[in-house]
Coordinates of C-alpha atoms in Angstrom, one line a residue:
Chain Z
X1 CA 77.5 98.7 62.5
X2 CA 81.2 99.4 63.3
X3 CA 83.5 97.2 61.5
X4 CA 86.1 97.7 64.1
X5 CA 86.2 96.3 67.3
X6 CA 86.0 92.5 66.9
X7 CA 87.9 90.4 69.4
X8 CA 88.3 86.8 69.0
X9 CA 89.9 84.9 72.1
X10 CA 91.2 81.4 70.9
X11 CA 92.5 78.4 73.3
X12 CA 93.6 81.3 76.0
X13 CA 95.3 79.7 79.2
X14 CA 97.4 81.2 81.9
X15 CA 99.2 80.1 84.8
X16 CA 100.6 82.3 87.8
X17 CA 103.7 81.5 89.6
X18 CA 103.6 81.9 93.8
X19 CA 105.8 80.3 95.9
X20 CA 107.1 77.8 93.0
X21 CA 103.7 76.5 92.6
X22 CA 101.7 76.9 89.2
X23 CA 98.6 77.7 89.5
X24 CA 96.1 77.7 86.5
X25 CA 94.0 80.4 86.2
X26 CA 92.9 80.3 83.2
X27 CA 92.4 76.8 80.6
X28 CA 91.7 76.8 77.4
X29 CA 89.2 80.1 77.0
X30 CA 87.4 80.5 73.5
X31 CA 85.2 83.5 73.1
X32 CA 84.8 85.2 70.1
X33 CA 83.2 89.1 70.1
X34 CA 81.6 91.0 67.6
X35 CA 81.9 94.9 66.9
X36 CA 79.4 97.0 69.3
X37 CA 78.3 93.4 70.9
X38 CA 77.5 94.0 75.3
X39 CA 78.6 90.8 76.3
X40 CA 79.3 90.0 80.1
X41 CA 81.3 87.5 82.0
X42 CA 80.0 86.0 85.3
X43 CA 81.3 83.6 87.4
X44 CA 81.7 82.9 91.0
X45 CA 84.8 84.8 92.6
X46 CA 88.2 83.1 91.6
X47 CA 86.9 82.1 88.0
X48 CA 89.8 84.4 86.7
X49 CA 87.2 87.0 85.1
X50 CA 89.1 89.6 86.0
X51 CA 92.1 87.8 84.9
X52 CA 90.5 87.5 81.2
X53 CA 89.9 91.0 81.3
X54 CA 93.3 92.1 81.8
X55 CA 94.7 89.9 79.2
X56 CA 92.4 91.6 76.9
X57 CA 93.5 95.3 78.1
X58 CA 97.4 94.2 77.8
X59 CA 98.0 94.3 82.0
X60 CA 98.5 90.8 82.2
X61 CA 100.9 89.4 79.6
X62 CA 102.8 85.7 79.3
X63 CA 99.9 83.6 78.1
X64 CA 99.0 80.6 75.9
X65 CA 96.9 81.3 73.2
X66 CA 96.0 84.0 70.8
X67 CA 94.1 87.1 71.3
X68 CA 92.8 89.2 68.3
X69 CA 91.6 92.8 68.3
X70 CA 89.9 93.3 64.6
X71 CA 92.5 90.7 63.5
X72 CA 95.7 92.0 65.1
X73 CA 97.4 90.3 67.9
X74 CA 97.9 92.1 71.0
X75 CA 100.8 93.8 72.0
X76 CA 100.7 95.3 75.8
X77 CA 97.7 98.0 76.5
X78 CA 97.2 100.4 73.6
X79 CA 94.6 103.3 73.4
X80 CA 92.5 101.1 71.7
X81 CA 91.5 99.5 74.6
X82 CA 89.7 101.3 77.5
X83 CA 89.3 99.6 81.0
X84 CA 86.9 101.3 83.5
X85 CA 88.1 99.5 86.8
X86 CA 85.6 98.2 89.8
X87 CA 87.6 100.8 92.3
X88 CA 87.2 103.8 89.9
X89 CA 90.6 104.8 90.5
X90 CA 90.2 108.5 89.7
X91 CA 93.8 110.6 90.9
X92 CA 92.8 112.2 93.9
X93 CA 95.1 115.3 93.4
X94 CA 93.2 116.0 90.2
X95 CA 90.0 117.8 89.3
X96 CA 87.4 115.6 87.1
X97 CA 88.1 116.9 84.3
X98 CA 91.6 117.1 84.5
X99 CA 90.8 113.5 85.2
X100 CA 89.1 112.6 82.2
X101 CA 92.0 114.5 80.1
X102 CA 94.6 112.6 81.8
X103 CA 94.8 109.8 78.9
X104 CA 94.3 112.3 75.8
X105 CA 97.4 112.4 73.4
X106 CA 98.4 114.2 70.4
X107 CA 95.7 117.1 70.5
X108 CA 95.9 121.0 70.9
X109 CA 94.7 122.4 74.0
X110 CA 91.1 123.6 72.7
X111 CA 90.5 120.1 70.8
X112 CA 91.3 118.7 74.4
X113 CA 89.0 121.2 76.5
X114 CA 86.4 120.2 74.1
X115 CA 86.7 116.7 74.1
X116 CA 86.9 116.5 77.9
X117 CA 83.7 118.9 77.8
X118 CA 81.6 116.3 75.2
X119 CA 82.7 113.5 77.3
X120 CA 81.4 115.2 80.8
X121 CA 78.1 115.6 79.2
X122 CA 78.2 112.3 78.1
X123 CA 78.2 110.6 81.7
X124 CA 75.9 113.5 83.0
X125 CA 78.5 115.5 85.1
X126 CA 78.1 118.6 84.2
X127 CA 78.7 121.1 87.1
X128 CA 81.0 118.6 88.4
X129 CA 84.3 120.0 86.4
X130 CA 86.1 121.5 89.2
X131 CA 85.1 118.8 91.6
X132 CA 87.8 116.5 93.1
X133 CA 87.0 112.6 93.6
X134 CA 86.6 112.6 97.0
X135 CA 83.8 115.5 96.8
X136 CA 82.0 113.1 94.7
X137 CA 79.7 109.9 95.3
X138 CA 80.3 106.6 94.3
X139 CA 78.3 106.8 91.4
X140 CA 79.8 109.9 90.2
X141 CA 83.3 108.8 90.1
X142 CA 82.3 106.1 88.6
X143 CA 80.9 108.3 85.9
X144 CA 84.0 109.9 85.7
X145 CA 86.0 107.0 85.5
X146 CA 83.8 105.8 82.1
X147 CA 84.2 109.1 80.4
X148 CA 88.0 109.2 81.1
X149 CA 88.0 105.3 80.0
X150 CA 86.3 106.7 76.5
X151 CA 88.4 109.8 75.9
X152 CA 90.7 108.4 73.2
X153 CA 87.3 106.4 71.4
X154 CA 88.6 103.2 71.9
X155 CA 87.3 100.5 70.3
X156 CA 86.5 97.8 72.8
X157 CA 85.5 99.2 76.5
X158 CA 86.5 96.5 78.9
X159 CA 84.6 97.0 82.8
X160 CA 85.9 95.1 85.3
X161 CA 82.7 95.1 87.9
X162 CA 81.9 98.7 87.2
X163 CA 78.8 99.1 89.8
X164 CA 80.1 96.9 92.1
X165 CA 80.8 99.5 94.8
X166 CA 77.1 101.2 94.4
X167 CA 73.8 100.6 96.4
X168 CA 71.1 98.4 94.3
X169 CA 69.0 101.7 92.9
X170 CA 71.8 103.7 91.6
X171 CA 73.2 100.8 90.0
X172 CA 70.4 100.5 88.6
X173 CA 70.1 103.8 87.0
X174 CA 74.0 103.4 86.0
X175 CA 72.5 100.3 83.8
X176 CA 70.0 102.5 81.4
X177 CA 73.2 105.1 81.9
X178 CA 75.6 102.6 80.4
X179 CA 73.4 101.4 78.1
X180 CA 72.7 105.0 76.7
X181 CA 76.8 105.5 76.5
X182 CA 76.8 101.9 74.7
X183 CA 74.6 102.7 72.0
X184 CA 75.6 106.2 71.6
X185 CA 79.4 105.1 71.1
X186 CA 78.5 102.1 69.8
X187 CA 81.5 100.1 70.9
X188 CA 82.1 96.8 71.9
X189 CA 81.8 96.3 75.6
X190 CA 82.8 93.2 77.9
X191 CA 81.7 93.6 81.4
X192 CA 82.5 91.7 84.2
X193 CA 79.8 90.6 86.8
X194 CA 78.7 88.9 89.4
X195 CA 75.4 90.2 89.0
X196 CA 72.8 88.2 87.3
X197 CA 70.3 90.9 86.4
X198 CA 72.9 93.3 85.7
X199 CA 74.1 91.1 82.6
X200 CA 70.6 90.4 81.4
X201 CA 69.9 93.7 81.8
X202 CA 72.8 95.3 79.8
X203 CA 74.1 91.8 77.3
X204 CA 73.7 90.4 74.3
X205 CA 75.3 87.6 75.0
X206 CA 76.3 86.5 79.0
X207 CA 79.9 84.2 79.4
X208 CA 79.3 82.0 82.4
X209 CA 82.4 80.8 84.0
X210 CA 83.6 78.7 86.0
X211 CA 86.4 78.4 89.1
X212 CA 89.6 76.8 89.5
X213 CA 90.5 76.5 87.0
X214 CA 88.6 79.0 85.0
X215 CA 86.8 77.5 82.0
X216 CA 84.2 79.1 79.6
X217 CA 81.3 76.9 81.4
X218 CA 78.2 78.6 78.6
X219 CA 77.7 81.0 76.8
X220 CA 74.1 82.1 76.9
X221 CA 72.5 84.6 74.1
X222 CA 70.2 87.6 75.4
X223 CA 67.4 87.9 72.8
X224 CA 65.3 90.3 74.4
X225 CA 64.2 93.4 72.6
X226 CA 65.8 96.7 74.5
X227 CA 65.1 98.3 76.8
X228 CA 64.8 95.6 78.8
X229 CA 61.9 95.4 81.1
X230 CA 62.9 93.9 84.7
X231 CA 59.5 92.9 85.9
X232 CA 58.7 91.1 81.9
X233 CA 58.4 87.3 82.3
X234 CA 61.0 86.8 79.4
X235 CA 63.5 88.4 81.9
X236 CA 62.4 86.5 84.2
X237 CA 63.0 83.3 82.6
X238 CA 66.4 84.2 81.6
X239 CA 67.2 85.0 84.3
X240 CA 66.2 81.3 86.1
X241 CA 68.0 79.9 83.0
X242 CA 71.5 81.7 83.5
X243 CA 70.8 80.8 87.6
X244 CA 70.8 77.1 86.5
X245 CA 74.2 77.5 85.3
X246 CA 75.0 78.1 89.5
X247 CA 72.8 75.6 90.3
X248 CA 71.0 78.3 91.9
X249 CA 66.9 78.3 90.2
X250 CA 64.5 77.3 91.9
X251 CA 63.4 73.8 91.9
X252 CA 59.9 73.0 90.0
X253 CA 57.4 72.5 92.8
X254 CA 56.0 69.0 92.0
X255 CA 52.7 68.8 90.2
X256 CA 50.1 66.1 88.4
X257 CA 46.6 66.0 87.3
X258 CA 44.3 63.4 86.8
Chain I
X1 CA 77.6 123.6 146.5
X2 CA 79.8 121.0 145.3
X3 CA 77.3 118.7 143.9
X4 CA 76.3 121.8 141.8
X5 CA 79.1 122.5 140.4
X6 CA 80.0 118.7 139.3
X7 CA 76.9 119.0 137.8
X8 CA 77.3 122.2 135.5
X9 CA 80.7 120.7 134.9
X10 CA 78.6 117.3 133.5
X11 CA 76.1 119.5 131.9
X12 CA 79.0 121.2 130.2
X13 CA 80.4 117.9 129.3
X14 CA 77.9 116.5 127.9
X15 CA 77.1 119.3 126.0
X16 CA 81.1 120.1 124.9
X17 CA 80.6 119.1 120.7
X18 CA 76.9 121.5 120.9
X19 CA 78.9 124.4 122.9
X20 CA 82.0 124.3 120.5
X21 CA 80.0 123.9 117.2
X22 CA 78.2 127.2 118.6
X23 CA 81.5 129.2 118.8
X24 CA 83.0 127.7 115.6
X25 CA 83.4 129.1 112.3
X26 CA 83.2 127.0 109.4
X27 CA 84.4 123.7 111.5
X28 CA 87.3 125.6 112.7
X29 CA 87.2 126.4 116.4
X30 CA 86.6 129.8 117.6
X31 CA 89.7 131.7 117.7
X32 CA 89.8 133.2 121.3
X33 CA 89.3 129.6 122.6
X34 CA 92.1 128.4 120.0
X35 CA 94.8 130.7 121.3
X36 CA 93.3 130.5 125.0
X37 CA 94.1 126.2 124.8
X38 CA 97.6 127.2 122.9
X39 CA 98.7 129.6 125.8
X40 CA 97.4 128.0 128.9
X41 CA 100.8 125.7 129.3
X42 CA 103.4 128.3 128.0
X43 CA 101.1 131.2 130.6
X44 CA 101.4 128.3 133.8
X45 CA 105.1 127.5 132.9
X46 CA 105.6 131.9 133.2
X47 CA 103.6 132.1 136.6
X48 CA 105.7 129.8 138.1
X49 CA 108.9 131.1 136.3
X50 CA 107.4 134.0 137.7
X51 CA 106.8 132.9 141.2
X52 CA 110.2 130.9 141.8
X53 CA 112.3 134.0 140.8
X54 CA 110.3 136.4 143.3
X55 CA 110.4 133.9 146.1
X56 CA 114.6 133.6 145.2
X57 CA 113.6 130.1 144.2
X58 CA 115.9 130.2 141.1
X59 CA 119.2 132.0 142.1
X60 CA 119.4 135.3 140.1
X61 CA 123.2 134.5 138.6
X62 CA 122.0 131.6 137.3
X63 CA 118.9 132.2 136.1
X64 CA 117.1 135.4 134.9
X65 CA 114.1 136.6 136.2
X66 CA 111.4 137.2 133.7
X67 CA 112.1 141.3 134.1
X68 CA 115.5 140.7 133.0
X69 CA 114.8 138.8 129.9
X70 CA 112.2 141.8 129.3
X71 CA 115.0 143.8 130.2
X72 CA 117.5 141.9 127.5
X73 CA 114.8 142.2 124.9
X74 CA 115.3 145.6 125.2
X75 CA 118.6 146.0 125.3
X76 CA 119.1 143.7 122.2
X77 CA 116.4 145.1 120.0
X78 CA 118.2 148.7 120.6
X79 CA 121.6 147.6 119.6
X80 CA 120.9 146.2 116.5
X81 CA 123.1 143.3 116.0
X82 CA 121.1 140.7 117.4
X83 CA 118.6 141.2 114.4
X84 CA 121.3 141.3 112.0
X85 CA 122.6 137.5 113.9
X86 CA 119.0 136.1 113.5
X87 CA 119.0 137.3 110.1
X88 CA 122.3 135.9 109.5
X89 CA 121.2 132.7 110.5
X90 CA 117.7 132.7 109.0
X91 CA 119.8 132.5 105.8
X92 CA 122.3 130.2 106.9
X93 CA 119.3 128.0 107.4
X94 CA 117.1 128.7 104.1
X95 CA 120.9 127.8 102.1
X96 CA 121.6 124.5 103.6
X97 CA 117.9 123.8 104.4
X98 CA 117.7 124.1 100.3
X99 CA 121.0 122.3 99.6
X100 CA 120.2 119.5 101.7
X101 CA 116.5 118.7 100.4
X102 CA 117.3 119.6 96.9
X103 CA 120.3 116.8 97.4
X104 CA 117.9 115.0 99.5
X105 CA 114.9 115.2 96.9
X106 CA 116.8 113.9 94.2
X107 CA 118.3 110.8 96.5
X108 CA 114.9 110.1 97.6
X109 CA 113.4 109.9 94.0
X110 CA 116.0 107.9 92.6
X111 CA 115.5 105.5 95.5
X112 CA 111.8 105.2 95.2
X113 CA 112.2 104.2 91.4
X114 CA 114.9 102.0 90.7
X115 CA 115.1 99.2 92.8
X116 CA 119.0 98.4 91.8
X117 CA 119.9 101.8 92.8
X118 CA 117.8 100.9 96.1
X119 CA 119.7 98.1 97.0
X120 CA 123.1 99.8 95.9
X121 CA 122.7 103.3 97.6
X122 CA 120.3 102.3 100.5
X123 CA 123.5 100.3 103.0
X124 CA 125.4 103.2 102.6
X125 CA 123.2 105.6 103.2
X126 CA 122.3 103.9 106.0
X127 CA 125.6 103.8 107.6
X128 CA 126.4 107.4 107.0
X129 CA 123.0 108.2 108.4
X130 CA 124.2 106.7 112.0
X131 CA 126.7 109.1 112.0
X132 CA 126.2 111.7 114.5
X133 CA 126.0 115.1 112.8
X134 CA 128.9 117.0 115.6
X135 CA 131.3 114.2 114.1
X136 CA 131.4 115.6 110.7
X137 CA 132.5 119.1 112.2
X138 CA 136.2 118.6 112.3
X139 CA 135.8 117.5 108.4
X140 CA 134.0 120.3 107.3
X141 CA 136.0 122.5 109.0
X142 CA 138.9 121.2 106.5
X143 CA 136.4 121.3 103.7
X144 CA 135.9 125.4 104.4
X145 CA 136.8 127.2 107.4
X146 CA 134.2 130.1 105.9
X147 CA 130.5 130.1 105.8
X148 CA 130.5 126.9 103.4
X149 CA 131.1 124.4 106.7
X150 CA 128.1 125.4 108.5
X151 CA 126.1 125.3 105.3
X152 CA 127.2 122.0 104.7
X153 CA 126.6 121.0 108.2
X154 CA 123.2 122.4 107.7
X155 CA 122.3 120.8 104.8
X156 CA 124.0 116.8 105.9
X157 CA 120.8 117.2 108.5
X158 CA 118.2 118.5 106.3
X159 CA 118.9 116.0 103.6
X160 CA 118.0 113.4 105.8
X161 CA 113.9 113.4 106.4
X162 CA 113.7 114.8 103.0
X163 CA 115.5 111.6 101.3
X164 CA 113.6 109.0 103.9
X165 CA 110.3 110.6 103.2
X166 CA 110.5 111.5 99.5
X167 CA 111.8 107.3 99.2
X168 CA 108.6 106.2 101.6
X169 CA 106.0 108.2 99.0
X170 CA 107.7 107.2 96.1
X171 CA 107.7 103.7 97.3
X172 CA 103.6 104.0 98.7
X173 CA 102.6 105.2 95.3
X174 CA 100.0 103.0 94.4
X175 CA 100.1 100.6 91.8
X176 CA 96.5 100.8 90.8
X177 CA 97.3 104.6 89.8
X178 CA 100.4 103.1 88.4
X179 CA 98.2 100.9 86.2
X180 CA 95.7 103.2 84.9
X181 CA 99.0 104.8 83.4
X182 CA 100.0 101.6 81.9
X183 CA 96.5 101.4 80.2
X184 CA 96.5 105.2 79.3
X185 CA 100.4 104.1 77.8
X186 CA 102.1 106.8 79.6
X187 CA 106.1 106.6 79.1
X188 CA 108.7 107.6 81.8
X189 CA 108.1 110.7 82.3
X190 CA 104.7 111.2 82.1
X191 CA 104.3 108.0 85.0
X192 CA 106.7 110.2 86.8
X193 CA 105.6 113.5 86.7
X194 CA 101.7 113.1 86.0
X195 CA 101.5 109.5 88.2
X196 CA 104.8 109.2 91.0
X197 CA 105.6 113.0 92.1
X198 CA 102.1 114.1 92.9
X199 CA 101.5 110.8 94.5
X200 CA 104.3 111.6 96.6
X201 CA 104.5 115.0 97.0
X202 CA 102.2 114.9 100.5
X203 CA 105.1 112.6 102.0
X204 CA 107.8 114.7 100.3
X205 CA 106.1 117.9 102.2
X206 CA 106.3 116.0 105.5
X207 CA 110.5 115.3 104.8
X208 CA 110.6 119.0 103.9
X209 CA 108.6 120.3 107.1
X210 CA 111.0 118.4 109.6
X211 CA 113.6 119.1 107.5
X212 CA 113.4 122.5 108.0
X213 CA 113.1 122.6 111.7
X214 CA 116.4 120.4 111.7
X215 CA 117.9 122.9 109.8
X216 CA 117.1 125.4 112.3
X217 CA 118.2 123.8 115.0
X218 CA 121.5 122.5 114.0
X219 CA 122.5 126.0 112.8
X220 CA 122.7 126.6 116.4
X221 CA 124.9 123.7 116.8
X222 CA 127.0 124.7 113.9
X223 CA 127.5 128.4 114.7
X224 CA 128.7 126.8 118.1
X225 CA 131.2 124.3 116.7
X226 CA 132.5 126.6 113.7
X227 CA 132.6 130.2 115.3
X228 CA 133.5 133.3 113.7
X229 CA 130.7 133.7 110.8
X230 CA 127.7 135.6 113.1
X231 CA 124.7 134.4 113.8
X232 CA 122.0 133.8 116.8
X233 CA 123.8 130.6 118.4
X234 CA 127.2 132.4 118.0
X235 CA 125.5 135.4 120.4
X236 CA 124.2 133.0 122.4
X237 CA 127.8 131.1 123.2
X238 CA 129.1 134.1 123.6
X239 CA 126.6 136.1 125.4
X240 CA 127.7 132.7 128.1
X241 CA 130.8 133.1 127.8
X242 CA 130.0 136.9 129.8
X243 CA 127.6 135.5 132.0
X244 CA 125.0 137.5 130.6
X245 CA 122.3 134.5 131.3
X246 CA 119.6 137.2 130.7
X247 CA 120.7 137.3 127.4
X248 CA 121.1 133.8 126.9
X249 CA 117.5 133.0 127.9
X250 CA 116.6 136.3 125.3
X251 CA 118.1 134.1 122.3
X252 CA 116.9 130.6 123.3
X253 CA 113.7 132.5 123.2
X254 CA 114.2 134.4 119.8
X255 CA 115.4 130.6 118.3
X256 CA 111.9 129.0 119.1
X257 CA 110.1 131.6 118.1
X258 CA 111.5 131.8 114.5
X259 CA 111.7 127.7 114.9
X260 CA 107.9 127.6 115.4
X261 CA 107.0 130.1 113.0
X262 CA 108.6 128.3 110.4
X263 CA 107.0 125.2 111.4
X264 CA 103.9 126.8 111.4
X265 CA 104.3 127.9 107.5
X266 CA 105.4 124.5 106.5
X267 CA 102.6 123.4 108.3
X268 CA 100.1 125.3 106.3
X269 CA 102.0 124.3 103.2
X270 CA 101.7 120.6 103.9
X271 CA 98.0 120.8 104.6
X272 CA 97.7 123.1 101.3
X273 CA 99.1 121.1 98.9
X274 CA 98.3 117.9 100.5
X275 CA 94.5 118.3 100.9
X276 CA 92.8 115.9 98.9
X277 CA 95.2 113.0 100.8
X278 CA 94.2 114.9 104.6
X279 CA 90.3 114.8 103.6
X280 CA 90.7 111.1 102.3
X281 CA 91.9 110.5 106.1
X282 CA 89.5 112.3 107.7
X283 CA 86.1 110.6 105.4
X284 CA 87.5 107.4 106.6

C-alpha cells in the first residue's frame, strides 16, 4: 500500500456569488480518503459533487475549511492531482498521443515517447496513436482522456462523471477497465456519479450527498470481495441499501404467517 | 410526351443522392459535373454577352465585343507590360497583404487576451475602422509619394478582418480547454501557444482569407488614387483614359482571375489547417 495519496477534507463549505446573492453550495463537508481507496460521490444533480471535485483538483478556490493532500494543504492544481472530466475534453487539433503528452514536464523526448507509449497500452489504444478525437468513439476518448489524466503519476485521480456520455454496455466494460487501471496504479480515486451500480461496482466506500445545500448525507462502505459480481445478491442488497438513501428501494411487500 | 418527361425528371429526382454517389470519388463530386455546375452561370452570362453585341445590343464604343477582348488578350500578352503590371501588383498585394495581417495578427491577439487592453484599444479601433479606406489617401500620399502609400493603403484594409477575426477566436477559445491547462499547470506561454493559438488559428485563417482578397481589390483602388508606380489598375485607368474599353474589360478580367485564384488557395489552406474544426461541423 502507497503511503501517498491520503486526502482528508475537514468542515469544507463554499458559497458562489451571482447577482449579489450567496448561494451555498457546499456546508460543512467532512470526508476523509485513504491512499489507493475507490471511493465515489453520488448525489442527485445540484448536490455540488462536481463542485467538491474541483476544490480537490485546485479549479475552484476561495473556500472555508481545510483540504489535505498526504498532509499538505492545497495550493491551486498541481501535477499531483489528475482530473479525467465527464466531456473528455481531448484538443481536437491534436493526435491522441500528442494528447496524452500534452501534460508531461521536465522529460527528454524518448522518456516522453515512451511514457505516452506505456500509457496508450494502458487504456487499450493501441493503433489509435495517430488518430484525432473526432475519429474516435466516445469510449475511446474517454480512454484517452484517463491516460493523459495519468501521465505525470499523480497521486489522487479525481473523475468527474467519467462514463456519463457512454451507452449502458460499454460503460460497463469501462468499469472492469477502470478497475484494471486502479489496481495497476494503485492510486487513490474519487469518482463522481450518479450511477448507483457504477459506484458499487468500482467503490470502497460510496459518499451520498445531498442538494441545496450540499451536505455529506452517508457514507456507505463497499465490503464486497472484487470483482464484483452484478447479478450476486450481496450487490444486490447494497445496492437497495444505497437506494434508501434516495428514498428510492422498493418498499417490503407486506407479509404474516400464522 | 410531356408527362414522360416530368416523369424521368422525378425519377431523376428522386434518385439525385444514388446518381451523384455513383459519379463521386471518395465523397467528392465527380469532376466534369463539378466544373460543368461552376461554368454554367459564367458560360450563360458569355452567350448573352455574346448575343447582345452581334445583335448591336451593347454599342461597340462602349462596350467590347467578346472578339475584341480575345483580340486585347492578344495584344497585351504580346507586349509584355501587362504581365510585368500584374506582377507588379501581385507584389504590391503580397507586401501590404503581409504588413497588414502581421499588424493585424498581433492586434487581434492582444485583444483576445487582455481584457484591459480590450476595453482600451477596442473604441478606437472602432472609430478608425469607420473610416472609409479612399479618405486615408491624401495622408498617405504625405506619408510617401513612392510605393510605401499604396502599401500602406493595402495593408490599413488587410489589417482589418485579420484583427476582427483573430480577436473573435481568441475570445471563442474554450474555457474547458483552458482548464485542462490549468490542471496540467501550464504557464503563459504554453496556454498560449499549446491552448489559445491553435484554438484560434481556424478563425485567424478566415481573417487572413478575406484579408487577402481585400488586399487585392484595394490595390486597384490604390494604383488609381496614387498613380505613377505600375501596376494592373494603373493600366486599367489609363487604358480609359484612351478609350481602349477592350482593354479595360481585358484587365477587369485578368483582376478576378488572379482575385479568385488566390481565394481559391486560401481556401484550401483554411480547410487544411482547419480540418479537425470543419469535420466537428459536419458530425454534428
Amino acid at each position: 500500500m502507497k503511503s501517498t495519496g491520503t486526502l482528508s477534507v475537514t468542515n469544507v463549505s463554499k458559497k458562489f456569488r451571482v447577482n449579489n446573492n450567496e448561494i451555498h453550495v457546499l456546508d460543512n463537508i467532512n470526508l476523509s480518503v485513504k491512499a489507493g481507496e475507490f471511493i465515489s460521490i453520488i448525489g442527485l444533480s445540484g448536490c455540488g459533487k462536481t463542485t467538491l471535485l474541483r476544490l480537490i483538483v485546485g479549479l475552484e478556490s476561495d473556500y472555508e475549511g481545510d483540504i489535505l493532500l498526504d498532509g499538505r494543504k492545497l495550493n491551486g492544481p498541481s501535477l499531483d492531482r489528475g482530473i479525467v472530466f465527464q466531456d473528455h475534453r481531448l484538443f481536437p487539433w491534436l493526435t491522441v498521443e500528442k494528447n496524452i503528452g500534452l501534460g508531461i514536464v521536465g522529460k527528454s523526448d524518448t522518456e516522453k515517447k515512451e511514457i505516452v507509449n506505456n500509457h496508450i497500452e494502458l487504456v487499450g489504444l493501441k493503433g489509435f496513436e495517430k488518430s484525432y478525437p473526432y475519429q474516435l468513439s466516445g469510449g475511446m476518448s474517454q480512454r484517452a482522456a484517463i491516460a493523459r489524466s495519468l501521465v505525470n503519476q499523480p497521486e489522487i485521480l479525481l473523475l468527474d462523471e467519467p462514463l456519463g456520455a457512454l451507452d449502458a454496455l460499454t460503460r460497463m466494460y469501462m468499469h472492469k477497465e477502470l478497475e484494471r487501471i486502479w489496481k495497476k496504479e494503485n492510486i487513490t480515486m474519487i469518482m463522481v456519479t450518479h450511477d448507483v451500480e457504477e459506484a458499487l461496482y468500482l467503490s470502497d466506500k460510496i459518499v451520498v450527498m445531498s442538494a441545496r445545500p450540499g451536505k455529506l448525507q452517508k457514507i456507505i462502505p463497499v465490503p464486497l470481495a472484487r470483482p464484483r459480481d452484478r447479478a450476486s445478491v450481496e450487490f444486490a442488497e447494497m445496492k437497495e441499501k444505497v437506494l434508501e438513501e434516495f428514498m428510492l428501494h422498493t418498499e417490503p411487500h407486506f407479509t404474516y404467517t400464522i | 410526351m410531356l408527362s414522360k418527361f416530368l416523369l424521368l425528371a422525378g425519377i431523376v429526382h428522386s434518385q439525385k443522392n444514388k446518381i451523384m454517389s455513383f459519379l463521386s470519388v471518395r465523397g467528392n463530386k465527380y469532376l466534369p459535373i463539378k466544373v460543368l455546375e461552376g461554368t454554367l452561370l459564367p458560360g450563360t452570362i458569355f452567350v448573352i454577352w455574346l448575343i447582345c453585341s452581334r445583335l448591336n445590343i451593347l454599342s461597340k464604343d462602349f462596350f467590347p465585343s467578346p472578339g475584341d477582348v480575345v483580340n486585347g488578350f492578344h495584344e497585351v500578352l504580346n507586349d509584355g507590360s501587362f504581365l510585368d503590371n500584374l506582377g507588379m501588383s501581385v507584389i504590391r498585394v503580397l507586401k501590404g497583404f503581409l504588413l497588414g495581417s502581421t499588424v493585424g495578427f498581433v492586434i487581434g491577439i492582444t485583444l483576445g487576451m487582455s481584457r484591459f487592453l480590450e476595453k482600451l484599444i477596442t473604441p478606437i479601433f472602432n472609430a478608425i475602422r469607420q473610416v472609409p479606406l479612399p479618405a486615408w489617401a491624401p495622408l498617405l500620399v504625405l506619408v510617401s509619394l513612392g510605393e510605401m502609400s499604396r502599401v500602406l493603403f493595402i495593408a490599413i484594409g488587410a489589417c482589418y478582418p485579420v484583427v476582427l477575426n483573430t480577436f473573435e477566436g481568441v475570445k471563442n477559445v474554450r474555457n474547458d480547454y483552458v482548464e485542462v491547462g490549468k490542471v496540467f499547470k501550464f504557464n503563459r506561454v504554453q496556454r498560449f501557444f499549446k491552448i489559445i493559438l491553435p484554438s484560434s488559428f481556424p478563425s485567424t485563417l478566415t481573417g487572413l482569407r478575406l484579408s487577402l482578397s481585400i488586399s487585392w481589390m484595394l490595390v486597384v483602388a490604390a494604383e488609381i488614387f496614387m498613380t505613377s508606380g505600375g501596376g494592373i489598375g494603373e493600366m486599367m485607368w489609363a487604358c480609359r483614359e484612351y478609350s481602349r474599353m477592350d482593354l479595360v474589360v481585358v484587365c477587369i478580367i485578368a483582376i478576378a482571375l488572379v482575385g479568385f485564384t488566390m481565394n481559391f488557395f486560401m481556401q484550401k489552406m483554411e480547410m487544411f489547417f482547419s480540418f479537425w474544426r470543419l469535420t466537428l461541423k459536419q458530425s454534428r
